[in-house]
Coordinates of N, CA and C in Angstrom, one line a residue:
M1 N 0.9 -1.2 0.0 CA 0.0 0.0 0.0 C 0.9 1.2 0.0
S2 N 0.5 2.2 -0.8 CA 1.3 3.4 -0.9 C 0.7 4.4 0.2
P3 N 1.6 5.3 0.7 CA 1.1 6.3 1.7 C 0.1 7.2 1.0
E4 N -0.9 7.6 1.8 CA -1.9 8.5 1.3 C -1.4 9.9 1.2
A5 N -1.7 10.5 0.1 CA -1.4 11.9 -0.1 C -2.4 12.7 0.7
T6 N -2.1 14.0 0.8 CA -3.1 14.9 1.4 C -4.3 14.9 0.6
P7 N -5.5 14.7 1.1 CA -6.7 14.7 0.3 C -7.0 16.0 -0.4
P8 N -7.3 16.0 -1.7 CA -7.6 17.2 -2.4 C -8.8 18.0 -1.8
T9 N -8.8 19.3 -1.9 CA -9.9 20.1 -1.5 C -10.5 20.8 -2.7
D10 N -11.6 21.4 -2.5 CA -12.2 22.2 -3.6 C -11.5 23.5 -3.9
E11 N -10.7 23.9 -2.9 CA -10.0 25.2 -3.0 C -8.5 25.0 -2.8
P12 N -7.7 25.7 -3.6 CA -6.2 25.5 -3.5 C -5.8 26.2 -2.1
F13 N -4.8 25.6 -1.6 CA -4.3 26.1 -0.3 C -3.1 27.0 -0.7
N14 N -3.1 28.2 -0.1 CA -2.1 29.2 -0.5 C -1.0 29.2 0.5
G15 N -1.1 28.7 1.7 CA 0.0 28.8 2.6 C -0.4 29.5 3.9
Q16 N 0.6 30.2 4.4 CA 0.5 30.8 5.7 C -0.1 32.2 5.7
I17 N -0.7 32.5 6.8 CA -1.1 33.9 7.1 C -0.1 34.5 8.0
L18 N 0.3 35.7 7.8 CA 1.2 36.4 8.7 C 0.4 37.2 9.7
I19 N 0.8 37.0 11.0 CA 0.1 37.8 12.1 C 0.8 39.1 12.1
V20 N 0.1 40.2 12.0 CA 0.7 41.5 12.0 C 0.8 42.1 13.4
T21 N -0.3 42.0 14.2 CA -0.4 42.5 15.6 C -1.2 41.5 16.4
S22 N -0.9 41.3 17.6 CA -1.7 40.6 18.5 C -1.5 41.1 19.9
E23 N -2.6 41.6 20.6 CA -2.5 42.1 21.9 C -3.8 41.9 22.6
V24 N -3.7 42.0 24.0 CA -4.9 42.0 24.8 C -5.1 43.4 25.3
R25 N -6.3 43.9 25.0 CA -6.7 45.3 25.3 C -8.0 45.3 25.9
D26 N -8.2 45.8 27.1 CA -9.4 45.9 27.8 C -10.2 44.5 27.9
G27 N -9.4 43.4 28.2 CA -10.0 42.1 28.3 C -10.4 41.4 27.0
R28 N -9.9 42.0 25.9 CA -10.2 41.4 24.6 C -8.9 41.1 23.8
L29 N -8.8 40.0 23.1 CA -7.7 39.7 22.3 C -8.0 40.4 20.9
E30 N -7.1 41.2 20.5 CA -7.2 41.9 19.2 C -6.1 41.5 18.3
V31 N -6.4 41.0 17.1 CA -5.4 40.5 16.1 C -5.7 41.1 14.8
T32 N -4.6 41.5 14.1 CA -4.6 41.8 12.7 C -3.7 40.9 11.9
A33 N -3.9 40.6 10.7 CA -3.1 39.6 9.9 C -3.2 40.0 8.4
M34 N -2.4 39.3 7.7 CA -2.4 39.4 6.2 C -2.0 38.2 5.5
V35 N -2.5 38.0 4.3 CA -2.2 36.9 3.4 C -1.3 37.4 2.3
P36 N 0.0 37.0 2.4 CA 0.9 37.6 1.4 C 0.7 36.9 0.0
Q37 N 1.0 37.7 -1.0 CA 1.0 37.2 -2.4 C -0.4 36.8 -2.9
V38 N -1.4 37.3 -2.2 CA -2.8 37.1 -2.6 C -3.5 38.5 -2.5
A39 N -3.9 39.1 -3.6 CA -4.6 40.4 -3.5 C -6.0 40.2 -4.0
E40 N -7.0 40.1 -3.1 CA -8.4 39.9 -3.5 C -9.3 40.4 -2.4
S41 N -10.5 40.7 -2.8 CA -11.5 41.1 -1.8 C -12.6 40.1 -1.8
G42 N -13.4 40.1 -0.8 CA -14.5 39.1 -0.7 C -14.3 37.9 0.1
G43 N -13.0 37.7 0.6 CA -12.7 36.6 1.4 C -13.0 36.9 2.9
L44 N -13.0 35.9 3.7 CA -13.3 36.0 5.1 C -12.1 35.6 6.0
C45 N -11.8 36.4 7.0 CA -10.7 36.0 8.0 C -11.4 35.6 9.2
T46 N -10.9 34.5 9.9 CA -11.5 34.0 11.1 C -10.4 33.9 12.2
L47 N -10.6 34.5 13.3 CA -9.7 34.4 14.5 C -10.3 33.4 15.4
T48 N -9.5 32.4 15.8 CA -10.1 31.3 16.7 C -9.1 31.1 17.8
V49 N -9.7 31.0 19.0 CA -8.9 30.6 20.2 C -9.3 29.2 20.6
P50 N -8.5 28.2 20.2 CA -8.8 26.8 20.3 C -9.2 26.4 21.8
S51 N -8.5 26.9 22.7 CA -8.7 26.5 24.1 C -10.1 26.9 24.7
T52 N -10.7 27.9 24.1 CA -12.0 28.3 24.6 C -13.1 28.1 23.5
G53 N -12.7 27.9 22.3 CA -13.7 27.8 21.2 C -14.2 29.2 20.7
A54 N -13.7 30.2 21.2 CA -14.1 31.6 20.8 C -13.6 31.8 19.4
S55 N -14.4 32.4 18.6 CA -14.0 32.8 17.2 C -14.8 34.0 16.7
V56 N -14.2 34.7 15.8 CA -14.9 35.8 15.1 C -14.5 35.9 13.7
T57 N -15.4 36.2 12.8 CA -15.0 36.3 11.4 C -15.2 37.7 10.9
T58 N -14.3 38.2 10.1 CA -14.4 39.5 9.5 C -14.1 39.5 8.0
Q59 N -14.6 40.5 7.3 CA -14.4 40.6 5.9 C -12.9 41.0 5.6
A60 N -12.3 40.4 4.7 CA -10.9 40.7 4.3 C -10.9 41.9 3.3
S61 N -9.8 42.6 3.2 CA -9.7 43.7 2.2 C -8.5 43.6 1.4
E62 N -8.6 44.0 0.1 CA -7.5 43.8 -0.9 C -6.5 44.9 -0.7
G63 N -5.3 44.6 -0.8 CA -4.2 45.5 -0.8 C -3.3 45.2 -2.0
K64 N -2.1 45.9 -2.1 CA -1.2 45.6 -3.2 C -0.4 44.4 -2.9
E65 N -0.7 43.3 -3.6 CA 0.0 42.0 -3.5 C -0.2 41.4 -2.1
V66 N -1.3 41.8 -1.5 CA -1.6 41.2 -0.1 C -3.1 41.4 0.1
T67 N -3.6 40.5 1.0 CA -5.0 40.6 1.5 C -4.9 40.9 3.0
Y68 N -5.6 41.9 3.4 CA -5.5 42.3 4.9 C -6.7 41.7 5.6
C69 N -6.4 41.2 6.8 CA -7.5 40.9 7.8 C -7.4 42.0 8.9
G70 N -8.4 42.8 8.9 CA -8.5 43.9 9.8 C -8.6 43.4 11.3
V71 N -8.9 44.3 12.2 CA -8.9 44.0 13.6 C -10.0 42.9 13.9
M72 N -9.6 41.8 14.4 CA -10.5 40.8 14.8 C -10.4 40.7 16.4
S73 N -11.5 40.7 17.1 CA -11.5 40.8 18.5 C -12.4 39.7 19.2
V74 N -11.9 39.0 20.1 CA -12.7 38.1 20.9 C -12.4 38.3 22.4
E75 N -13.3 37.9 23.3 CA -13.0 38.0 24.7 C -11.8 37.2 25.1
A76 N -11.0 37.7 25.9 CA -9.8 37.0 26.4 C -10.1 36.5 27.8
V77 N -10.4 35.3 28.0 CA -10.7 34.7 29.3 C -9.5 34.1 30.0
E78 N -8.4 34.0 29.3 CA -7.1 33.5 29.8 C -6.1 34.6 30.0
P79 N -5.1 34.5 30.9 CA -4.1 35.5 30.9 C -3.4 35.6 29.6
A80 N -2.9 36.8 29.2 CA -2.4 37.0 27.9 C -1.2 36.1 27.6
E81 N -0.4 35.7 28.6 CA 0.7 34.9 28.3 C 0.3 33.4 28.0
D82 N -0.9 33.1 28.3 CA -1.4 31.7 28.0 C -2.3 31.7 26.8
L83 N -2.6 32.8 26.2 CA -3.6 32.9 25.1 C -2.9 32.5 23.8
A84 N -3.4 31.5 23.2 CA -2.9 31.1 21.8 C -4.1 31.1 20.9
F85 N -3.8 31.4 19.6 CA -4.9 31.6 18.6 C -4.4 31.2 17.2
T86 N -5.3 31.0 16.3 CA -5.0 30.9 14.9 C -5.8 31.8 14.1
V87 N -5.4 32.2 12.9 CA -6.2 33.0 12.0 C -6.2 32.2 10.7
S88 N -7.4 32.1 10.1 CA -7.6 31.4 8.8 C -8.2 32.4 7.9
Y89 N -8.0 32.1 6.6 CA -8.6 33.0 5.5 C -9.2 32.0 4.5
E90 N -10.4 32.4 4.0 CA -11.0 31.6 3.0 C -11.8 32.4 2.0
S91 N -11.6 32.2 0.7 CA -12.3 32.8 -0.3 C -12.7 31.7 -1.3
S92 N -13.3 32.1 -2.5 CA -13.6 31.2 -3.5 C -12.4 30.5 -4.2
T93 N -11.2 31.2 -4.0 CA -10.1 30.6 -4.7 C -8.9 30.3 -3.8
T94 N -8.9 30.7 -2.5 CA -7.8 30.6 -1.7 C -8.2 30.2 -0.3
R95 N -7.3 29.3 0.3 CA -7.4 29.0 1.7 C -6.0 29.2 2.3
A96 N -6.0 29.7 3.5 CA -4.7 29.9 4.2 C -4.9 29.8 5.7
E97 N -3.9 29.5 6.5 CA -4.1 29.4 7.9 C -2.7 29.7 8.6
S98 N -2.8 30.4 9.7 CA -1.6 30.7 10.5 C -1.3 29.5 11.3
S99 N -0.1 29.4 11.8 CA 0.2 28.4 12.8 C -0.4 28.9 14.2
L100 N -0.4 28.0 15.2 CA -0.9 28.4 16.5 C 0.1 29.4 17.0
T101 N -0.4 30.6 17.4 CA 0.4 31.8 17.7 C 0.0 32.2 19.1
T102 N 1.0 32.7 19.9 CA 0.7 33.3 21.2 C 0.8 34.8 21.1
V103 N 0.2 35.4 22.0 CA 0.1 36.9 22.1 C 1.5 37.5 22.3
E104 N 1.8 38.6 21.6 CA 3.0 39.3 21.8 C 3.0 39.9 23.2
P105 N 4.1 39.7 23.9 CA 4.2 40.4 25.2 C 4.1 41.9 25.1
A106 N 3.5 42.5 26.1 CA 3.4 44.0 26.0 C 4.7 44.6 26.2
A107 N 5.0 45.6 25.4 CA 6.3 46.3 25.4 C 6.5 47.1 26.6

């Protein structure tokens, strides 16, 4: 038997999302991100905190050779140093996801 390849999906996978900012402000996790090398509008960005199941989806916006995920905000029920999250992006032509990321320490 040959090893199974990754099952095909309806949409091509474009790769990683870059987290631009992540901070806890007034008890809420606020994250911005971008999808490099993809410039399109109409996609959706989703911020998810796996440990609590909290998530929020926002409309993406097109930039020059990049797609931006504006401020996404969910309630932060854990201390900032324990808060880990992912951001995913999905449109009719592209899917991308960040790795599990922790909040940047306050400067």
